[in-house]
Coordinates of C-alpha atoms in Angstrom, one line a residue:
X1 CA 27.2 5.0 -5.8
X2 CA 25.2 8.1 -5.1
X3 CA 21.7 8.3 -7.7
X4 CA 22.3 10.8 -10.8
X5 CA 20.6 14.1 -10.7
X6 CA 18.5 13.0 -12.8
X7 CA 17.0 10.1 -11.0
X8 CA 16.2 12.5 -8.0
X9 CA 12.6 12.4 -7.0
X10 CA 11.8 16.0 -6.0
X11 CA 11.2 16.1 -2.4
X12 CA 7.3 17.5 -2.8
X13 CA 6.8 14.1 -4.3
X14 CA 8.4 12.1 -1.7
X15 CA 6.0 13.4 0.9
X16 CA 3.3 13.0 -0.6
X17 CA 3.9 9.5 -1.3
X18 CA 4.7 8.8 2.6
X19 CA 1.2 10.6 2.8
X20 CA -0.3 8.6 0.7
X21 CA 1.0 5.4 2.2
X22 CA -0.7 7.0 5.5
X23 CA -3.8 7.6 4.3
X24 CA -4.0 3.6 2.9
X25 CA -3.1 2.1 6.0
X26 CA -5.2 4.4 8.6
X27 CA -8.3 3.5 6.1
X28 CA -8.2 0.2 5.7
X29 CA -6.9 -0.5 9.4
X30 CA -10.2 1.8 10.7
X31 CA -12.8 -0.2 7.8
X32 CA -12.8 3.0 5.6
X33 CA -12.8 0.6 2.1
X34 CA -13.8 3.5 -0.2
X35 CA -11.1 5.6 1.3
X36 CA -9.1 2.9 0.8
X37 CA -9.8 2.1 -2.7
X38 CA -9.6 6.2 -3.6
X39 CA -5.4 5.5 -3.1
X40 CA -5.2 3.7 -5.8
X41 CA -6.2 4.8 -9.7
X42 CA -8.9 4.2 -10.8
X43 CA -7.8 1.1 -13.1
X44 CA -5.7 0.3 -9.9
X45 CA -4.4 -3.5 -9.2
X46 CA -3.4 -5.0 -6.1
X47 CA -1.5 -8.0 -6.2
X48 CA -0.4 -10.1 -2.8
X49 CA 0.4 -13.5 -2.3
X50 CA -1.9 -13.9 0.9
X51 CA -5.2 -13.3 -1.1
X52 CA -6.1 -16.0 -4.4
X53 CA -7.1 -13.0 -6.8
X54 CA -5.9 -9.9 -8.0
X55 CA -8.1 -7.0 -7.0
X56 CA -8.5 -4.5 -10.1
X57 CA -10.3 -1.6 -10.6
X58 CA -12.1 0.6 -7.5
X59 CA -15.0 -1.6 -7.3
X60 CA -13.0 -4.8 -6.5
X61 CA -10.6 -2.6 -4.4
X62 CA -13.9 -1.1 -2.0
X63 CA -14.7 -4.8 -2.0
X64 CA -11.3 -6.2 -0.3
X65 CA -11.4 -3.7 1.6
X66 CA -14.7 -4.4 2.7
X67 CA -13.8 -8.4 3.2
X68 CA -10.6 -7.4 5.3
X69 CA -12.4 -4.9 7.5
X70 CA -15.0 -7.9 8.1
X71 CA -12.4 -10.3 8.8
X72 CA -10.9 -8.0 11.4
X73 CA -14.3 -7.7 12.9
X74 CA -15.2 -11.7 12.9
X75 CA -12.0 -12.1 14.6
X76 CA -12.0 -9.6 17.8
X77 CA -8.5 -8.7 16.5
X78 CA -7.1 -5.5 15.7
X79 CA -4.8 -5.1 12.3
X80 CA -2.3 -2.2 11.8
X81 CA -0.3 -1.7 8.6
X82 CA 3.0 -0.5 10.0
X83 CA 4.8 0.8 6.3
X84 CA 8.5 1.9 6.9
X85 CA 12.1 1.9 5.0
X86 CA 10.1 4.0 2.0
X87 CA 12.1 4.2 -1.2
X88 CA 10.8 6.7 -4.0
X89 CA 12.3 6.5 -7.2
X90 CA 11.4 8.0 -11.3
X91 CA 9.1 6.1 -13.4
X92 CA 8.9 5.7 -16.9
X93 CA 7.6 9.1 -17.6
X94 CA 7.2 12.6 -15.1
X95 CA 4.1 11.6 -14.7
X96 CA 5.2 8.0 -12.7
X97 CA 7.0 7.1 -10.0
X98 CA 7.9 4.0 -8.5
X99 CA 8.2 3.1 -4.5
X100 CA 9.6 0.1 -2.2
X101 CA 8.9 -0.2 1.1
X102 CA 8.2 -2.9 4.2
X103 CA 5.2 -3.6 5.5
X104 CA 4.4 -4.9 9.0
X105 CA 0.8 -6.5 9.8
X106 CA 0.8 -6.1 13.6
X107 CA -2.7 -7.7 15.4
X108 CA -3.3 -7.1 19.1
X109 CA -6.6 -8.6 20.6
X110 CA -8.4 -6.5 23.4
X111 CA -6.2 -7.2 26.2
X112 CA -3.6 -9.1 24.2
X113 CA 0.0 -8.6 23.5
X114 CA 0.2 -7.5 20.0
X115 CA 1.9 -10.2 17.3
X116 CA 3.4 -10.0 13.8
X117 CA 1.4 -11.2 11.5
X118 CA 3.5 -11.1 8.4
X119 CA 6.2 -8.8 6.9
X120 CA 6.4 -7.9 3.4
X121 CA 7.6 -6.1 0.5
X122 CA 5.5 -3.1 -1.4
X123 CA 6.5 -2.8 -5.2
X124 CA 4.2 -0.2 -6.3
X125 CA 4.2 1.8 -10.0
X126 CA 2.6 5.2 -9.1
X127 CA 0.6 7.4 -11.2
X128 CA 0.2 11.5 -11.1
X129 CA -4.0 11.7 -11.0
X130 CA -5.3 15.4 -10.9
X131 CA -6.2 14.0 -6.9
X132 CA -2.8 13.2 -6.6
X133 CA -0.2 10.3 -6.2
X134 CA -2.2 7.3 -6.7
X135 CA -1.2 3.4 -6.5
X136 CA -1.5 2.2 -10.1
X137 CA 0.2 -1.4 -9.6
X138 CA 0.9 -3.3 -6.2
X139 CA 3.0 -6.2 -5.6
X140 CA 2.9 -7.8 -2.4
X141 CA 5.4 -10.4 -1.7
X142 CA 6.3 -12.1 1.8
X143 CA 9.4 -11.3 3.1
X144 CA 12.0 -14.1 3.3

């Protein structure tokens, strides 16, 4: 069943979210935390299984940033957030949106063959900021 006209997602918007998505992982994969953080709003949340606490709010977001960047570092491995199969759909208001999408965590060590490190599933709740698309909610959840 094909979506109603009006649950199309203008095609602007679309982009921008792929853009967005492109922006995240090239920052945090390359230890750029604030420029990480600065996707999200700023009462973002990010929410995934692999880490104990939510992080809320751009201070806490900079911060696990930070921490993942460092872990990267400590472990001589490179990380790369591979995000594909984006689906952009309407939020609650004009003002929202709300995406799906798979992400890949691929690690390759200097010399090494690169490995999956996980696959999951973005859930994100979207907000129009005058910067923009930004990430208001994330759920991460492992894939199978």
């Amino acid at each position: 069943m094909a979506d109603s006209p009006r649950d199309a997602v203008p095609a602007a918007d679309v982009l921008a979210v792929h853009q967005l998505y492109g922006r995240q992982s090239h920052a945090i994969d390359s230890g750029r935390a604030a420029e990480w953080a600065a996707t999200f709003a700023a009462d973002g949340r990010f929410d995934s299984p692999s880490y104990p606490e939510p992080a809320i709010g751009t201070a806490e977001l900079t911060a696990f940033a930070e921490r993942f960047h460092a872990g990267c570092e400590e472990s001589g491995e490179r990380l790369r957030h591979v995000v594909s199969t984006v689906e952009v759909r309407t939020g609650q208001s004009v003002e929202t949106l709300r995406a799906r999408a798979y992400l890949q965590i691929v690690g390759t060590t200097s010399g090494g063959e690169p490995r999956l490190h996980r696959i999951t599933v973005l859930e994100d709740e979207l907000t129009h900021t005058v910067d923009g698309w930004r990430v208001r909610r994330r759920t991460v959840r492992r894939d199978g």
